[in-house]
Short mmCIF file of C-alpha atoms in Angstrom, two decimals:
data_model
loop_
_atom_site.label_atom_id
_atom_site.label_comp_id
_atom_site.label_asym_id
_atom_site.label_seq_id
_atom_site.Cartn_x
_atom_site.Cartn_y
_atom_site.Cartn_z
CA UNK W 1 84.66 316.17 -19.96
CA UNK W 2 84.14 318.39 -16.95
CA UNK W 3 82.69 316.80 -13.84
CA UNK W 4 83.95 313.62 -12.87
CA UNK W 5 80.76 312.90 -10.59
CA UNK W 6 78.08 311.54 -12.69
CA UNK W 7 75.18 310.11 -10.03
CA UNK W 8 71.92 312.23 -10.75
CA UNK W 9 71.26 312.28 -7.49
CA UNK W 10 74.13 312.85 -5.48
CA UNK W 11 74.28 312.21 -1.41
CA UNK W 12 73.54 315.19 0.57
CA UNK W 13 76.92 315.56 1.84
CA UNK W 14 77.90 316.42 -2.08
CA UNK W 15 77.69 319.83 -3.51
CA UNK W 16 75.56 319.27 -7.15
CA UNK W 17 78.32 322.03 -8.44
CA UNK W 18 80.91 319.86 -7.84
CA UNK W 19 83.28 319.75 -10.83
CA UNK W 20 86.78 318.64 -11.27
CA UNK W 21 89.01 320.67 -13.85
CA UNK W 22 89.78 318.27 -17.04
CA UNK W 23 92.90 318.90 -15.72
CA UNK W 24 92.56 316.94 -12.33
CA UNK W 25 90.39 314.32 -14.13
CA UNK W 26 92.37 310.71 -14.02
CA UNK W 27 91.35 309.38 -17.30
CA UNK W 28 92.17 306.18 -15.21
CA UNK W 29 90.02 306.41 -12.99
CA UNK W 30 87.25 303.69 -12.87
CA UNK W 31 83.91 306.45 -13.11
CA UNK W 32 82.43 306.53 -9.54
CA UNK W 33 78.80 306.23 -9.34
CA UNK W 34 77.44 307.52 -5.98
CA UNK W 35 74.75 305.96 -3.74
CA UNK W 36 71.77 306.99 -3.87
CA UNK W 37 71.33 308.36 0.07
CA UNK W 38 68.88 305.44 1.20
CA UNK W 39 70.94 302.89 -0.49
CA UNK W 40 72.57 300.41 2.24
CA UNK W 41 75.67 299.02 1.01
CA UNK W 42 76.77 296.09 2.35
CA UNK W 43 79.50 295.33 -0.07
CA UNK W 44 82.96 295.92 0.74
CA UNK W 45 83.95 299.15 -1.16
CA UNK W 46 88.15 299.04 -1.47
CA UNK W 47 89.90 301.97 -2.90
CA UNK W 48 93.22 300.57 -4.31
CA UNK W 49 95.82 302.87 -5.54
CA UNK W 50 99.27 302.39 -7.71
CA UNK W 51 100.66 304.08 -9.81
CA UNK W 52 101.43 301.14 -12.37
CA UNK W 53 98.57 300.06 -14.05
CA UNK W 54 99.84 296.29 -14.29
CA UNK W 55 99.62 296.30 -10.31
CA UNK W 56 96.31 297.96 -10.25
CA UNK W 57 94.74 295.28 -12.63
CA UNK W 58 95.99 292.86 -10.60
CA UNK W 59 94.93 294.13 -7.06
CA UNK W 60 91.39 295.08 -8.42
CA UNK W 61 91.37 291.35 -9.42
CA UNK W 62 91.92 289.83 -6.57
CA UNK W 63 89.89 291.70 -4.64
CA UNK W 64 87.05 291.45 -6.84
CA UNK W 65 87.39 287.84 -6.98
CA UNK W 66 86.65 288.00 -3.18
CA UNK W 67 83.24 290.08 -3.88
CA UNK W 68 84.45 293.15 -3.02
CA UNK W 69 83.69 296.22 -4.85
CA UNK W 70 86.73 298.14 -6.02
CA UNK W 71 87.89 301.65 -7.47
CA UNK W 72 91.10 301.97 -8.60
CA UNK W 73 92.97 305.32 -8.84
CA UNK W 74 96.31 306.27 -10.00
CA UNK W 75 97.70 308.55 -7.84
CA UNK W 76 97.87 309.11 -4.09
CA UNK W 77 97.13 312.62 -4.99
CA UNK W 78 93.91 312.06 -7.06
CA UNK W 79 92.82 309.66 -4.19
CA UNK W 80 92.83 312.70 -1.62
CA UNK W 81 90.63 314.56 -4.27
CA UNK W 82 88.30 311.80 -4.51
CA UNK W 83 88.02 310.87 -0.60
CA UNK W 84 87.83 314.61 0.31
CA UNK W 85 85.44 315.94 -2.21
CA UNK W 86 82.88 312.52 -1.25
CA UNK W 87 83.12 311.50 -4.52
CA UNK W 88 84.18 307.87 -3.43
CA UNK W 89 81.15 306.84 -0.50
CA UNK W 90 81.68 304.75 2.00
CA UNK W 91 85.40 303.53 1.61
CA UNK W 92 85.95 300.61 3.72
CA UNK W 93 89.46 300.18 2.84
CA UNK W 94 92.27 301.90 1.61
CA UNK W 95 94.69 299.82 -0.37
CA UNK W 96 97.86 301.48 -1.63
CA UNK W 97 101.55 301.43 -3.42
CA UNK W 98 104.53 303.01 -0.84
CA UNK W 99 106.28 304.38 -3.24
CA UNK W 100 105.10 306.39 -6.27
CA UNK W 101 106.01 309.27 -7.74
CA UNK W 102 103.90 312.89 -6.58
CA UNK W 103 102.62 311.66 -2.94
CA UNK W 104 104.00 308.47 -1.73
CA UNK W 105 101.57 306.12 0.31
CA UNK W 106 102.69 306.86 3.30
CA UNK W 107 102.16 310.67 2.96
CA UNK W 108 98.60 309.24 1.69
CA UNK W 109 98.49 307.49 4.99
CA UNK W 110 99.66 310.24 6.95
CA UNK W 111 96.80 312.69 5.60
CA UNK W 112 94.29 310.10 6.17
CA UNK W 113 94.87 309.73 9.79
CA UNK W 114 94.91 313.27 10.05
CA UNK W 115 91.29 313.90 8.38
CA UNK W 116 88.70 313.67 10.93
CA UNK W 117 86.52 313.07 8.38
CA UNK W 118 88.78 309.68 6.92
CA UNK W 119 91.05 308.20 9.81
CA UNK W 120 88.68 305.22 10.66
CA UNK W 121 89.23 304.39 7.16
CA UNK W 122 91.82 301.34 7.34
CA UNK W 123 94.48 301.78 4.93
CA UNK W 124 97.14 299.10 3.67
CA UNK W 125 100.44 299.72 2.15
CA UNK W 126 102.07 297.23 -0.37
CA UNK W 127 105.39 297.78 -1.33
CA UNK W 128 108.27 295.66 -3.26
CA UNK W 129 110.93 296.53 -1.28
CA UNK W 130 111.40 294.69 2.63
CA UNK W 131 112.68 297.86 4.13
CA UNK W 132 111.96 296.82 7.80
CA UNK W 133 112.18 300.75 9.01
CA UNK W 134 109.87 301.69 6.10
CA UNK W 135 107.49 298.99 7.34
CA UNK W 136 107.76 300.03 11.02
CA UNK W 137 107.11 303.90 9.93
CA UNK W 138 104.25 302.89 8.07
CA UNK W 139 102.69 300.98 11.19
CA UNK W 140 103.57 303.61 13.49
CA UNK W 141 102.11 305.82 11.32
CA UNK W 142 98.41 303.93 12.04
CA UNK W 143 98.87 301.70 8.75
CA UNK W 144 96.94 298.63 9.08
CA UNK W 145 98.97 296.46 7.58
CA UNK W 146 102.03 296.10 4.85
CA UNK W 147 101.88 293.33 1.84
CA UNK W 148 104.82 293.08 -0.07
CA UNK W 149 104.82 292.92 -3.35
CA UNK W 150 104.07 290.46 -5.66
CA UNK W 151 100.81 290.48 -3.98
CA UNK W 152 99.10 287.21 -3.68
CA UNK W 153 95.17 286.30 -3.44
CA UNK W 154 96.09 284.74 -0.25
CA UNK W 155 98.23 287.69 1.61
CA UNK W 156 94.68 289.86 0.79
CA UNK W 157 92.25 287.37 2.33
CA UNK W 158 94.41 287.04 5.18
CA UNK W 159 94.27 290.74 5.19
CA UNK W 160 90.71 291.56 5.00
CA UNK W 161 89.67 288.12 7.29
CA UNK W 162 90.90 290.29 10.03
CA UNK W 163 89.47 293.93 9.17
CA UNK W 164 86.14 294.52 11.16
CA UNK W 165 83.90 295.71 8.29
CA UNK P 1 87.97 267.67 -32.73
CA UNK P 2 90.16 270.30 -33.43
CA UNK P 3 90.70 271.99 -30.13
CA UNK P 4 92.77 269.34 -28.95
CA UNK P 5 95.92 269.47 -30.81
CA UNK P 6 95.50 273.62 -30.30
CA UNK P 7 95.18 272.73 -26.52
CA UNK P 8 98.25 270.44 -26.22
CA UNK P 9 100.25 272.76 -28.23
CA UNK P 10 99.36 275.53 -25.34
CA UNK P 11 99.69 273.33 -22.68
CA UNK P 12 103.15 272.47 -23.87
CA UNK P 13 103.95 275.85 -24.22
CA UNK P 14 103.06 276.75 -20.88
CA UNK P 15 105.03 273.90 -19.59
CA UNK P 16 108.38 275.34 -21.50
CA UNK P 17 107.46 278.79 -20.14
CA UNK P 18 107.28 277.27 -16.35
CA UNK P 19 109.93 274.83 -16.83
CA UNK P 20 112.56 277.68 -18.47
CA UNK P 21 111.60 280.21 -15.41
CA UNK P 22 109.93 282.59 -18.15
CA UNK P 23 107.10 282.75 -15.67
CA UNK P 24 107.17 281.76 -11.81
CA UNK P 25 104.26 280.69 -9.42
CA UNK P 26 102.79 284.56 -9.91
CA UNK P 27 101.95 284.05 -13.19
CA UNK P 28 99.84 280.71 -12.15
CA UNK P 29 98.38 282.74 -9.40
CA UNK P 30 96.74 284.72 -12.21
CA UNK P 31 95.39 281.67 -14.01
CA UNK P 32 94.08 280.21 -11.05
CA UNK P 33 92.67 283.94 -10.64
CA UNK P 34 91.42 283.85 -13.94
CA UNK P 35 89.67 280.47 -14.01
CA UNK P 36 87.76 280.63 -10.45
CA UNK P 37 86.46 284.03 -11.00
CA UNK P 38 84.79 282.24 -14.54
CA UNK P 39 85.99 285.78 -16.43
CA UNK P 40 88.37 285.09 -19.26
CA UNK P 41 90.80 287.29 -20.28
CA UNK P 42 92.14 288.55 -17.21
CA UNK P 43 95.44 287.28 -17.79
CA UNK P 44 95.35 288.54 -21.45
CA UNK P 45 94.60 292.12 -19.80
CA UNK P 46 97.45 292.00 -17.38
CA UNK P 47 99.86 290.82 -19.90
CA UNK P 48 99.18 293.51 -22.58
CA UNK P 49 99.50 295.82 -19.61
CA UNK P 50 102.92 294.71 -18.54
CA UNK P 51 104.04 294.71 -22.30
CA UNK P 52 102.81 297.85 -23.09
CA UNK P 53 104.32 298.68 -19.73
CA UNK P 54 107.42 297.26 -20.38
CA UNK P 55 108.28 298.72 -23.95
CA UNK P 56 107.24 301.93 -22.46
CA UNK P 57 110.34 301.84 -19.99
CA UNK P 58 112.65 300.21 -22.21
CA UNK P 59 112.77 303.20 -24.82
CA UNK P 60 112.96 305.53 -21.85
CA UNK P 61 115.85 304.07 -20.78
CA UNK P 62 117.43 303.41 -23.84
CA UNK P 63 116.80 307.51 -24.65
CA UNK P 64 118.30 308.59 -20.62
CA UNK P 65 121.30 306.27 -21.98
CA UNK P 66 121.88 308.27 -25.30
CA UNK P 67 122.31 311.36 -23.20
CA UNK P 68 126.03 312.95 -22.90
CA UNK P 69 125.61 313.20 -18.84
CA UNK P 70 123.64 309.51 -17.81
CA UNK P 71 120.83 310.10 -14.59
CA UNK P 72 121.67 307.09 -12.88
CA UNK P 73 118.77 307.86 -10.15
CA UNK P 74 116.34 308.06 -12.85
CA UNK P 75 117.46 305.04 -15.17
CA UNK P 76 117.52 303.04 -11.87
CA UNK P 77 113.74 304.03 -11.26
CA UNK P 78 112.64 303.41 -14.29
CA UNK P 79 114.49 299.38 -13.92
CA UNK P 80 112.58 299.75 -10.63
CA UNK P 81 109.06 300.10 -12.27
CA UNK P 82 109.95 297.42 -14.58
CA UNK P 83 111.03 295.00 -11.79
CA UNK P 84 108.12 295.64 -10.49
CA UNK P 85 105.59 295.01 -13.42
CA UNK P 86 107.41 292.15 -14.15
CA UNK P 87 107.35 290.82 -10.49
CA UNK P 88 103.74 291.46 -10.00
CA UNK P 89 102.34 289.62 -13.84
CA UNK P 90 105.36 286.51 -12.34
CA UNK P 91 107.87 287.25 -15.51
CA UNK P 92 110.61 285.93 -13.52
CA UNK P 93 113.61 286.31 -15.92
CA UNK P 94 112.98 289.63 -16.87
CA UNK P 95 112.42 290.40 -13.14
CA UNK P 96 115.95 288.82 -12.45
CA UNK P 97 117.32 290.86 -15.33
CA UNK P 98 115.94 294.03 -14.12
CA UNK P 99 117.54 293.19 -10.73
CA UNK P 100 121.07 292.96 -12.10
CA UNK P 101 120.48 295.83 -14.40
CA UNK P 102 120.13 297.59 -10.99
CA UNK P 103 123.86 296.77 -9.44
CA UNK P 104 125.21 298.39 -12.63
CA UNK P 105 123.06 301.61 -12.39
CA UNK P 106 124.40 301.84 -8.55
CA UNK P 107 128.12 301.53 -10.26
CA UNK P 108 126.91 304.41 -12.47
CA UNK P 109 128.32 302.23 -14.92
CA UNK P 110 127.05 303.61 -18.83
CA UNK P 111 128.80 300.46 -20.38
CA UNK P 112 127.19 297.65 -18.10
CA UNK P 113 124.01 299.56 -17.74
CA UNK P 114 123.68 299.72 -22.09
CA UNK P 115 124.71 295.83 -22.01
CA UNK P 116 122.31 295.16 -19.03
CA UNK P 117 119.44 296.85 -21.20
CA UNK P 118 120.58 294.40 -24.54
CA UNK P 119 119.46 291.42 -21.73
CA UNK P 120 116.63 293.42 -20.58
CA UNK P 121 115.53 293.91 -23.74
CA UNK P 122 116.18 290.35 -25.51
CA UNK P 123 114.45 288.45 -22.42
CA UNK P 124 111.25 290.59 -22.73
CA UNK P 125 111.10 290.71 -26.44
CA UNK P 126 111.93 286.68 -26.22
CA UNK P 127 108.73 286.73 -23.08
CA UNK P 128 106.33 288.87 -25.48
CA UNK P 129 106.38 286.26 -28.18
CA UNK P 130 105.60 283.18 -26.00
CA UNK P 131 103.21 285.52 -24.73
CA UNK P 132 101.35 286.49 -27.51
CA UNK P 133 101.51 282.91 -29.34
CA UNK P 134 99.85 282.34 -25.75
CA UNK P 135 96.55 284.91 -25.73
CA UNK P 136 96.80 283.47 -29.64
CA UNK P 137 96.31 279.84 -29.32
CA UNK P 138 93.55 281.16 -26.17
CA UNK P 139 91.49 282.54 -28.94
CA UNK P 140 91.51 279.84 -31.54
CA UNK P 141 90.44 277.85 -28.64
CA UNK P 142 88.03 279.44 -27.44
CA UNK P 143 86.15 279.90 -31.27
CA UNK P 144 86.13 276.11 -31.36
CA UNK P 145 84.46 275.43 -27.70
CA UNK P 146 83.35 279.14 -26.77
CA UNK P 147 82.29 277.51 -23.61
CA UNK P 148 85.69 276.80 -22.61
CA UNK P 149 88.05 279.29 -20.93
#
């Protein structure tokens, strides 16, 4: 399996000879489909990432139980790839773990700000552990907000009630 | 009809796990989850998940304890993971297991940590079988009333 793009007809921002080494490919990865370039989205598109797949079921769930469309990744690493190379459109929110192992959230969060291309792109860090400087870092650091974990249905619609989509 | 002894036999089953703090107020947040959303077998998913997850970590502790020098660091990490899992699908014993597993991998402690895996280990095997007679007693359900979740 080569490319991890499959959308026939790719957004003009995307390069058709885009193609992601096997290597790179997270066989995890929900398969992206990309919008066609007239097609208005008005869905909520959330990309959550964790690196534990029993938290990533249960994030996409509650999320998609609130309508919102959502593509889950395993690594903060192979969320770069997909944001960068435009094969996730129109991200509304990013939702991910502090820490995993590879790239931690907030060096996830840190890149994003950085991108010109990404920083509007609100991202949320969730994190088991109440480390109050961790949290404070993270908000500094232009996080929107920090869940800890478990995370609940209600600490998400809290979350996103406030987020101007 | 013959869904009704099968459903007070679950229903009492989910009680004991509630009532014996098996499962905590997570674990109803999924079923609550699972029932508004109308899309059966979420729970089931997120259970095999955490089991799978679970046994995963278990044998790599068990193998980082076999080792002549123990990793503390990476023992703990791996009790970390499993805290978490177990925290996030509301298996609230094994969660409290893996959090006293944890003081004995900061006292670099090979005996306690070995013993702390035995609990580890017993609660989650113990959680696994009230879990699967669970998803079972779901699906015998569910073939008498398939409208039923």
């Amino acid at each position: 399996m080569a490319a991890a793009a499959p959308s026939p007809a790719p957004a003009p921002a995307m390069s058709p000879k885009v193609a992601v080494s096997p290597k790179a490919v997270d066989r995890k990865v929900v398969p992206v489909v990309a919008a066609a370039a007239d097609e208005v989205s008005n869905e909520v598109h959330v990309l959550a990432v964790d690196d534990s797949s029993v938290d990533r079921a249960v994030i996409a769930k509650i999320l998609r139980s609130s309508k919102y469309r959502v593509t889950t990744v395993e690594s903060a690493t192979r969320a770069l790839e997909l944001l960068c190379l435009g094969l996730v459109p129109n991200v509304n929110m990013i939702i991910t773990d502090y820490w995993m192992p590879g790239m931690t959230g907030y060096e996830l969060l840190k890149r994003v700000k950085e991108s010109s291309k990404l920083r509007e792109i609100p991202v949320v860090i969730m994190s088991s552990e109440n480390v109050p400087n961790r949290i404070s870092r993270c908000l500094a650091e232009g996080a929107e907000d920090f869940l800890l974990k478990p995370v609940r249905p209600s600490d998400v619609s809290r979350l996103c009630s406030r987020i101007r989509w | 009809m013959a869904a009704a002894p099968l459903r007070e036999q679950l229903s009492a089953l989910l009680s004991s796990m509630f009532s014996q703090g098996l499962v905590d107020e997570q674990f109803e947040q999924l079923q609550m989850l699972q029932d508004e959303g109308g899309t059966p077998g979420f729970v089931a998913e997120v259970v095999t998940l955490f089991c799978d997850d679970a046994e995963r970590i278990i044998a790599e502790i068990a193998t980082l304890l076999e080792q002549p020098i123990v990793s503390f660091d990476k023992v703990d990490a791996f009790v970390h993971q499993l805290k978490g899992s177990s925290a996030s699908v509301g298996a609230q014993k094994v969660k409290f297991t893996c959090m006293q597993f944890r003081q004995f991998c900061q006292e670099k402690s090979r005996d306690g940590c070995l013993m702390a895996l035995a609990v580890v280990r017993n609660e989650f095997y113990d959680l696994r079988n009230k879990f699967q007679t669970m998803l079972q007693l779901e699906q015998q359900i569910q073939a008498y009333d398939p409208k039923q979740q």
